[in-house]
Amino acid sequence: MVKYLSWVALALMTTSSVASLRPSPTMAVYGLASIFLYLVPAIVFLLPTALVSAELASGWNGGVYNWVSQGLSKPMGFLAVWCQFAMTIFYYPSLLGFVASTLAYVINPDLASSGLWTAIVIMVCYWAGVWVSSRGTSGVAGLASGGLIIGTLVPGALLVILGIAFLGQGNESAAPMTASNLLPAWAGLSSLVLIVNNFLSYSGMEMNAVHVSSLRKPGREFPRAMFLSMGLVLLIFILPALAISWIVPAEELSLTAGVMQAFDAVFAAFDSQWLTPILGVMLVAASLGGMLTWLAGPSRGLLLISRTEGYLPPFLQRLNKHGVQQNILVVQGLVTTVIALAYAFIPDVSSVYWIFSVITTQVYLIMYLLMFVAAVRLRRNQPDHPRGYKAPMLTALCGVGFAASLAALLIGFVPSSQFGGGNVGVYLAIVAGGALGLGLLVPYLFYRLRKPSWKTETEVTA
């Protein structure tokens, strides 16, 4: 008997994989305007990505590599799966930068602004994660799913409830909550740069699309699941961001430690600061669980393709005795270690965190640009190919998603208004070097230097 997945269950699965408190401080800077800055990318990026990837997943196995290979070419497919993997190289330092700042509030809040502390935590946590992953440890997925409740829903709900109580006691909101503040103040392109971070917040929908074939009536139930998950994700993103903006003034807000700043301030107002370290441990546990589930996944996809197509040298294709691609994880760890040291040498931790977030987003957006183009070509060139779900107005959806992704990628090269005092040339060099070098140059070199002997043609079970 076929066991179907309910559309409500799919919506909750999607919510758990997308929603997080980590970006809340970034948007809390904008106060009430954070609603607008979350809604826009949800409509022009999250929705097109969800519906388009659902059609692709219901018609072609193999994930983004096969979608882009079939729609465009195998080299473009390699570029797409490479970007899906490469974005994690900058994702881990930004995620673990948040962990370091949160952990600081458990030990000593002054450490939250210490670049050396942040660098040490990043390196220790990453290499510990590599050790755990390389041993093929099971049960990590359970840790991450529990993290949604422990480290996202409970702290998020508590933050909102206490924020409301904070205002209810007669305290004035740190950010103005009037209708005139619904839109962000326009100060040129730099005033909209923080919206780029929201594209990364919504990314990963193409991974959830694989479940579309498990629905009883995909055509009707998948859009329902996506709209419900979009609503839940928006609530989880927007309400805690607003609560933080009520409690912590924008000029005092740290992009990495903002969540803990808000908890510390509101607990102080209720004489309950002893709860701050407990919330810190909950947030850290959820973030580390999420890191472990992401650590082996993208690199595993890159490995499987490289063994049959010869995109990576044999050294990077080797498996350890547990069947894990340990060499890829170690090389990735060496690069992550070098990147982590930037925290130790650049005084402003928030600036480093923001730059890494931008690079991560831009590398990932290259993959989405390829996916949208491939989807249009597959609908045109293979119209009779069986699909469990057909996205409505696919060409229009892909056009909106492509334009939004390209705009976000280009806007990322504009320094944020928060860091207007920094050297623009240095910012551009770091972002362009990171995004274009890692996202385009490195895979090009692998492709150009590949040899026939790199094809091991060994079947590996995922």
Coordinates of C-alpha atoms in Angstrom, one line a residue:
M1 CA 0.0 0.0 0.0
V2 CA 1.4 3.4 -1.0
K3 CA 1.9 5.7 2.0
Y4 CA 1.2 9.3 1.0
L5 CA 2.6 12.4 2.7
S6 CA 0.0 15.0 3.8
W7 CA 0.4 18.5 2.5
V8 CA 0.4 19.9 6.1
A9 CA 3.3 17.6 7.0
L10 CA 5.2 18.8 3.9
A11 CA 4.5 22.4 4.9
L12 CA 6.0 21.8 8.4
M13 CA 9.0 19.9 6.9
T14 CA 9.7 22.9 4.6
T15 CA 9.3 25.3 7.5
S16 CA 11.7 23.4 9.7
S17 CA 14.4 23.5 6.9
V18 CA 14.0 27.2 6.1
A19 CA 13.0 29.0 9.2
S20 CA 15.7 30.2 11.7
L21 CA 16.3 33.0 14.2
R22 CA 19.8 33.7 12.9
P23 CA 18.8 36.4 10.4
S24 CA 16.5 38.2 12.8
P25 CA 19.1 40.8 14.1
T26 CA 19.9 41.7 10.5
M27 CA 16.3 42.7 9.7
A28 CA 15.6 44.1 13.2
V29 CA 17.8 47.1 12.2
Y30 CA 15.0 48.1 9.9
G31 CA 12.2 47.9 12.5
L32 CA 8.7 47.8 11.0
A33 CA 10.2 47.9 7.5
S34 CA 11.5 44.3 8.1
I35 CA 8.0 43.1 7.2
F36 CA 8.4 44.6 3.7
L37 CA 12.0 43.4 3.4
Y38 CA 10.8 39.8 4.1
L39 CA 7.7 39.9 2.0
V40 CA 9.3 41.0 -1.2
P41 CA 11.8 38.2 -1.6
A42 CA 9.2 35.7 -0.4
I43 CA 7.0 36.7 -3.4
V44 CA 9.7 37.1 -6.1
F45 CA 12.1 34.4 -5.0
L46 CA 10.7 31.9 -2.5
L47 CA 7.4 31.2 -4.4
P48 CA 9.0 30.8 -7.9
T49 CA 11.8 28.6 -6.5
A50 CA 9.3 26.3 -4.7
L51 CA 6.9 25.8 -7.6
V52 CA 9.6 25.5 -10.3
S53 CA 11.7 23.1 -8.4
A54 CA 8.6 21.0 -7.6
E55 CA 8.0 20.5 -11.3
L56 CA 11.7 19.6 -11.9
A57 CA 11.8 17.2 -8.9
S58 CA 8.6 15.5 -10.0
G59 CA 9.9 14.8 -13.5
W60 CA 13.7 14.3 -13.2
N61 CA 15.6 12.5 -10.5
G62 CA 19.2 13.4 -9.6
G63 CA 18.6 16.9 -8.2
V64 CA 19.9 20.2 -9.5
Y65 CA 22.8 18.5 -11.4
N66 CA 20.4 16.4 -13.6
W67 CA 17.9 19.3 -14.0
V68 CA 20.6 21.7 -15.4
S69 CA 22.4 19.0 -17.3
Q70 CA 19.2 18.0 -19.1
G71 CA 18.1 21.6 -19.6
L72 CA 21.4 23.2 -20.5
S73 CA 24.5 21.0 -20.6
K74 CA 26.7 18.7 -18.3
P75 CA 29.3 21.4 -17.7
M76 CA 26.5 23.8 -16.5
G77 CA 25.1 21.0 -14.4
F78 CA 28.5 20.7 -12.7
L79 CA 28.6 24.4 -12.2
A80 CA 25.2 24.3 -10.5
V81 CA 26.0 21.4 -8.1
W82 CA 29.4 23.0 -7.4
C83 CA 27.7 26.3 -6.4
Q84 CA 25.4 24.3 -4.2
F85 CA 28.4 22.8 -2.4
A86 CA 30.7 25.9 -2.6
M87 CA 28.3 28.2 -0.9
T88 CA 28.7 26.1 2.3
I89 CA 32.4 27.1 2.5
F90 CA 31.3 30.7 3.4
Y91 CA 28.0 29.5 5.0
Y92 CA 29.7 27.7 7.9
P93 CA 31.9 30.7 9.0
S94 CA 28.8 32.9 9.1
L95 CA 26.7 30.2 10.9
L96 CA 29.4 29.5 13.4
G97 CA 30.0 33.2 13.8
F98 CA 26.5 33.4 15.1
V99 CA 27.2 30.3 17.4
A100 CA 30.3 32.1 18.7
S101 CA 28.5 35.3 19.6
T102 CA 25.6 33.3 21.1
L103 CA 28.0 31.2 23.2
A104 CA 29.7 34.3 24.4
Y105 CA 26.5 35.2 26.3
V106 CA 26.8 31.9 28.1
I107 CA 30.4 32.5 29.2
N108 CA 31.2 36.3 29.0
P109 CA 29.1 38.7 26.8
D110 CA 32.2 40.8 26.1
L111 CA 33.5 38.0 24.0
A112 CA 30.7 38.6 21.5
S113 CA 32.8 41.4 19.9
S114 CA 36.1 39.5 20.0
G115 CA 37.3 38.4 16.6
L116 CA 39.8 36.0 18.1
W117 CA 37.1 34.3 20.2
T118 CA 34.9 34.0 17.1
A119 CA 37.7 32.5 15.0
I120 CA 38.5 29.9 17.6
V121 CA 34.9 28.8 18.0
I122 CA 34.5 28.5 14.2
M123 CA 37.6 26.3 13.9
V124 CA 36.8 24.1 16.9
C125 CA 33.2 23.6 15.9
Y126 CA 33.9 22.9 12.2
W127 CA 36.6 20.4 12.8
A128 CA 34.6 18.7 15.5
G129 CA 31.7 18.5 12.9
V130 CA 34.1 16.9 10.3
W131 CA 35.2 14.3 12.9
V132 CA 31.6 13.4 13.7
S133 CA 30.5 13.3 10.0
S134 CA 33.6 11.3 8.9
R135 CA 32.6 8.5 11.3
G136 CA 29.3 8.1 9.5
T137 CA 27.4 8.9 12.8
S138 CA 23.7 8.3 12.5
G139 CA 20.9 10.2 14.3
V140 CA 22.2 13.6 13.3
A141 CA 18.9 14.3 11.4
G142 CA 17.0 13.8 14.6
L143 CA 19.2 16.3 16.4
A144 CA 18.4 18.9 13.7
S145 CA 14.7 18.3 13.6
G146 CA 14.6 18.6 17.4
G147 CA 16.5 21.8 17.0
L148 CA 13.6 23.5 15.2
I149 CA 11.6 23.2 18.4
I150 CA 14.4 23.7 20.9
G151 CA 16.4 26.4 19.2
T152 CA 13.8 28.2 17.0
L153 CA 10.2 27.9 17.9
V154 CA 10.5 28.0 21.7
P155 CA 13.1 30.9 21.9
G156 CA 11.3 32.7 19.1
A157 CA 7.9 32.5 20.8
L158 CA 9.4 33.5 24.1
L159 CA 11.2 36.5 22.6
V160 CA 7.9 37.7 21.0
I161 CA 5.9 37.2 24.2
L162 CA 8.4 38.9 26.4
G163 CA 8.7 41.7 23.8
I164 CA 5.0 42.3 24.0
A165 CA 5.2 42.2 27.8
F166 CA 8.1 44.7 27.6
L167 CA 5.9 47.2 25.7
G168 CA 2.9 46.4 27.9
Q169 CA 4.9 47.6 30.9
G170 CA 5.0 51.1 29.4
N171 CA 8.5 50.8 27.9
E172 CA 8.9 52.7 24.6
S173 CA 9.8 50.7 21.5
A174 CA 13.5 51.3 20.4
A175 CA 12.3 51.4 16.8
P176 CA 9.3 53.6 15.7
M177 CA 6.2 51.6 15.0
T178 CA 4.2 54.1 12.8
A179 CA 2.8 53.7 9.3
S180 CA 5.5 56.0 7.9
N181 CA 8.1 53.3 8.9
L182 CA 6.5 50.5 6.9
L183 CA 9.0 51.1 4.1
P184 CA 12.8 51.3 4.5
A185 CA 14.3 54.8 4.3
W186 CA 15.7 55.3 0.8
A187 CA 19.4 56.3 0.9
G188 CA 20.4 54.9 -2.5
L189 CA 21.1 51.3 -3.4
S190 CA 23.0 50.7 -0.1
S191 CA 19.8 51.1 1.9
L192 CA 18.4 47.9 0.3
V193 CA 21.5 45.7 0.5
L194 CA 20.3 43.9 3.6
I195 CA 17.5 42.4 1.6
V196 CA 20.1 40.2 -0.1
N197 CA 20.5 38.3 3.1
N198 CA 16.9 37.3 2.9
F199 CA 17.4 35.4 -0.4
L200 CA 19.8 33.1 1.6
S201 CA 17.3 32.8 4.4
Y202 CA 14.7 31.4 1.8
S203 CA 17.1 29.2 -0.1
G204 CA 17.0 25.4 -0.1
M205 CA 13.5 25.0 -1.4
E206 CA 14.9 22.9 -4.3
M207 CA 15.8 20.2 -1.8
N208 CA 12.3 20.0 -0.3
A209 CA 10.8 19.7 -3.8
V210 CA 11.8 16.1 -3.9
H211 CA 8.9 15.2 -1.7
V212 CA 6.3 16.4 -4.3
S213 CA 5.8 12.9 -5.6
S214 CA 4.9 11.7 -2.1
L215 CA 1.7 13.8 -2.1
R216 CA -1.7 12.2 -3.0
K217 CA -2.7 15.0 -5.4
P218 CA 0.5 17.0 -6.1
G219 CA -1.2 19.6 -8.5
R220 CA -3.5 20.8 -5.7
E221 CA -1.7 19.9 -2.5
F222 CA 1.8 21.2 -3.3
P223 CA 0.8 24.8 -3.8
R224 CA -1.2 24.6 -0.5
A225 CA 1.9 23.3 1.3
M226 CA 4.0 26.0 -0.1
F227 CA 1.6 28.8 0.8
L228 CA 1.2 27.5 4.4
S229 CA 5.0 27.1 4.8
M230 CA 5.5 30.5 3.4
G231 CA 3.1 32.0 6.0
L232 CA 4.7 30.1 8.8
V233 CA 8.2 31.0 7.7
L234 CA 7.3 34.7 7.5
L235 CA 5.8 34.6 11.0
I236 CA 9.0 33.0 12.4
F237 CA 11.2 35.5 10.6
I238 CA 9.2 38.7 11.1
L239 CA 7.8 38.5 14.7
P240 CA 11.2 37.9 16.4
A241 CA 12.8 40.5 14.3
L242 CA 10.2 43.0 15.4
A243 CA 10.6 42.0 19.0
I244 CA 14.3 42.6 18.8
S245 CA 13.7 46.0 17.3
W246 CA 11.4 46.9 20.2
I247 CA 14.1 46.1 22.7
V248 CA 17.5 46.9 21.2
P249 CA 18.2 50.2 19.4
A250 CA 19.4 49.7 15.9
E251 CA 22.7 51.5 16.5
E252 CA 23.6 49.1 19.3
L253 CA 22.6 45.9 17.4
S254 CA 25.2 43.3 16.5
L255 CA 24.3 41.2 13.4
T256 CA 25.8 38.1 15.1
A257 CA 24.8 38.6 18.7
G258 CA 21.5 40.6 18.2
V259 CA 19.2 37.7 19.3
M260 CA 21.1 37.3 22.6
Q261 CA 21.3 41.1 23.1
A262 CA 17.5 41.2 22.9
F263 CA 17.1 38.3 25.3
D264 CA 19.6 39.8 27.7
A265 CA 17.9 43.2 27.7
V266 CA 14.3 41.8 28.1
F267 CA 15.4 39.4 30.8
A268 CA 17.1 42.3 32.6
A269 CA 13.7 44.2 32.4
F270 CA 12.1 41.2 34.2
D271 CA 15.0 40.5 36.6
S272 CA 15.5 37.1 35.0
Q273 CA 18.9 37.4 33.4
W274 CA 19.8 33.9 34.7
L275 CA 17.7 32.6 31.7
T276 CA 20.1 34.2 29.1
P277 CA 22.7 31.4 29.2
I278 CA 20.0 28.7 29.0
L279 CA 18.5 30.3 25.8
G280 CA 22.1 30.6 24.5
V281 CA 22.7 26.9 24.9
M282 CA 19.4 26.1 23.1
L283 CA 20.3 28.3 20.2
V284 CA 23.8 26.9 19.9
A285 CA 22.5 23.3 20.0
A286 CA 20.0 24.0 17.2
S287 CA 22.7 25.7 15.0
L288 CA 25.2 22.9 15.5
G289 CA 22.6 20.3 14.7
G290 CA 21.8 22.1 11.5
M291 CA 25.5 22.4 10.6
L292 CA 26.0 18.6 10.9
T293 CA 23.1 17.8 8.6
W294 CA 24.4 20.2 6.0
L295 CA 28.1 19.2 6.4
A296 CA 28.0 15.9 4.4
G297 CA 25.0 16.5 2.1
P298 CA 26.2 19.0 -0.6
S299 CA 29.7 17.4 -0.6
R300 CA 28.2 14.0 -1.1
G301 CA 26.3 15.2 -4.2
L302 CA 29.5 16.6 -5.6
L303 CA 31.3 13.3 -5.0
L304 CA 28.7 11.1 -6.7
I305 CA 28.8 13.2 -9.9
S306 CA 32.6 13.5 -9.9
R307 CA 33.1 9.7 -9.7
T308 CA 31.0 9.1 -12.8
E309 CA 31.9 12.3 -14.8
G310 CA 35.5 12.8 -13.6
Y311 CA 35.1 16.5 -12.4
L312 CA 37.4 16.1 -9.4
P313 CA 40.8 14.5 -9.0
P314 CA 40.9 11.0 -7.5
F315 CA 42.3 12.3 -4.2
L316 CA 39.1 14.2 -3.5
Q317 CA 37.0 11.2 -4.6
R318 CA 38.4 8.8 -2.0
L319 CA 36.2 7.5 0.8
N320 CA 37.2 6.5 4.3
K321 CA 36.3 3.2 5.9
H322 CA 32.9 4.6 6.9
G323 CA 32.1 5.4 3.2
V324 CA 32.4 9.2 3.9
Q325 CA 34.1 11.7 1.5
Q326 CA 36.6 12.7 4.2
N327 CA 39.2 14.3 1.9
I328 CA 36.6 16.8 0.5
L329 CA 35.6 17.7 4.1
V330 CA 39.2 18.2 5.1
V331 CA 40.1 20.4 2.2
Q332 CA 36.9 22.3 2.7
G333 CA 37.9 22.6 6.4
L334 CA 41.3 24.1 5.5
V335 CA 39.6 26.8 3.4
T336 CA 37.1 27.4 6.2
T337 CA 39.9 27.8 8.7
V338 CA 41.6 30.4 6.6
I339 CA 38.3 32.3 6.2
A340 CA 37.7 32.0 10.0
L341 CA 40.9 33.8 10.7
A342 CA 39.4 36.9 9.0
Y343 CA 37.4 37.3 12.2
A344 CA 40.6 37.5 14.2
F345 CA 42.2 40.2 12.0
I346 CA 39.2 42.4 11.0
P347 CA 38.1 44.4 14.1
D348 CA 34.3 44.7 13.3
V349 CA 32.8 41.2 13.7
S350 CA 29.5 42.3 12.3
S351 CA 31.2 43.5 9.1
V352 CA 32.9 40.1 8.6
Y353 CA 29.6 38.3 9.3
W354 CA 27.8 40.4 6.7
I355 CA 30.5 40.0 4.0
F356 CA 30.4 36.2 4.4
S357 CA 26.6 36.2 4.3
V358 CA 26.7 38.1 1.0
I359 CA 29.3 35.8 -0.6
T360 CA 27.3 32.8 0.4
T361 CA 24.2 34.2 -1.1
Q362 CA 25.8 35.2 -4.4
V363 CA 27.4 31.8 -4.9
Y364 CA 24.1 30.1 -4.3
L365 CA 22.2 32.5 -6.6
I366 CA 24.4 31.4 -9.5
M367 CA 22.8 27.9 -9.1
Y368 CA 19.3 29.4 -9.0
L369 CA 19.9 31.4 -12.2
L370 CA 20.9 28.2 -14.0
M371 CA 17.9 26.3 -12.5
F372 CA 15.4 28.9 -13.8
V373 CA 16.9 28.8 -17.3
A374 CA 17.0 25.0 -17.3
A375 CA 13.3 24.8 -16.3
V376 CA 12.2 26.9 -19.2
R377 CA 14.2 24.9 -21.7
L378 CA 13.0 21.6 -20.3
R379 CA 9.3 22.7 -20.6
R380 CA 10.0 23.8 -24.2
N381 CA 12.3 21.0 -25.4
Q382 CA 10.7 18.1 -23.4
P383 CA 7.0 19.1 -23.2
D384 CA 5.8 15.4 -23.1
H385 CA 8.2 14.3 -20.5
P386 CA 6.1 12.9 -17.5
R387 CA 5.8 15.3 -14.6
G388 CA 4.0 14.7 -11.4
Y389 CA 3.4 18.4 -11.0
K390 CA 3.3 21.2 -13.5
A391 CA 4.0 24.7 -12.2
P392 CA 1.4 27.3 -13.4
M393 CA 2.8 30.0 -15.7
L394 CA 6.2 28.4 -15.6
T395 CA 7.9 30.9 -17.9
A396 CA 6.6 33.9 -16.0
L397 CA 7.6 32.3 -12.7
C398 CA 11.1 31.6 -14.0
G399 CA 11.4 35.1 -15.4
V400 CA 10.5 36.7 -12.0
G401 CA 12.8 34.3 -10.1
F402 CA 15.7 34.9 -12.5
A403 CA 15.3 38.7 -12.5
A404 CA 15.0 38.7 -8.7
S405 CA 18.1 36.4 -8.3
L406 CA 20.1 38.5 -10.7
A407 CA 19.2 41.7 -9.0
A408 CA 20.0 40.3 -5.6
L409 CA 23.4 39.1 -6.9
L410 CA 24.3 42.5 -8.3
I411 CA 23.0 44.4 -5.3
G412 CA 25.4 42.3 -3.1
F413 CA 28.3 44.2 -4.7
V414 CA 27.0 47.4 -3.1
P415 CA 28.3 48.0 0.5
S416 CA 25.5 48.0 3.1
S417 CA 24.5 51.4 4.5
Q418 CA 25.5 50.0 7.9
F419 CA 29.1 49.9 6.7
G420 CA 29.3 53.1 4.8
G421 CA 32.5 54.1 6.7
G422 CA 34.5 51.2 5.4
N423 CA 36.7 51.0 2.3
V424 CA 34.5 50.3 -0.7
G425 CA 37.4 49.0 -2.8
V426 CA 38.4 46.5 -0.2
Y427 CA 34.7 45.4 0.2
L428 CA 34.3 44.9 -3.6
A429 CA 37.6 43.0 -3.8
I430 CA 36.6 40.6 -1.0
V431 CA 33.0 40.0 -2.3
A432 CA 33.9 39.8 -5.9
G433 CA 36.9 37.6 -5.2
G434 CA 34.9 35.3 -3.0
A435 CA 31.8 35.0 -5.1
L436 CA 33.2 35.0 -8.6
G437 CA 36.5 33.2 -7.7
L438 CA 34.8 30.4 -5.7
G439 CA 31.6 30.3 -7.7
L440 CA 33.0 30.5 -11.3
L441 CA 36.8 30.3 -11.5
V442 CA 37.4 27.2 -9.3
P443 CA 34.9 25.0 -11.1
Y444 CA 36.1 26.2 -14.5
L445 CA 39.7 25.2 -13.5
F446 CA 38.5 21.8 -12.4
Y447 CA 36.6 21.3 -15.6
R448 CA 39.5 22.4 -17.8
L449 CA 42.2 20.4 -16.0
R450 CA 40.1 17.2 -15.7
K451 CA 41.6 14.0 -17.1
P452 CA 40.0 10.7 -18.4
S453 CA 41.6 8.9 -15.5
W454 CA 39.5 11.0 -13.0
K455 CA 36.4 8.9 -14.0
T456 CA 36.3 6.1 -11.5
E457 CA 32.9 5.0 -12.7
T458 CA 32.3 3.3 -9.4
E459 CA 28.7 3.1 -8.2
V460 CA 28.3 4.7 -4.8
T461 CA 25.2 4.4 -2.8
A462 CA 23.9 7.8 -1.5

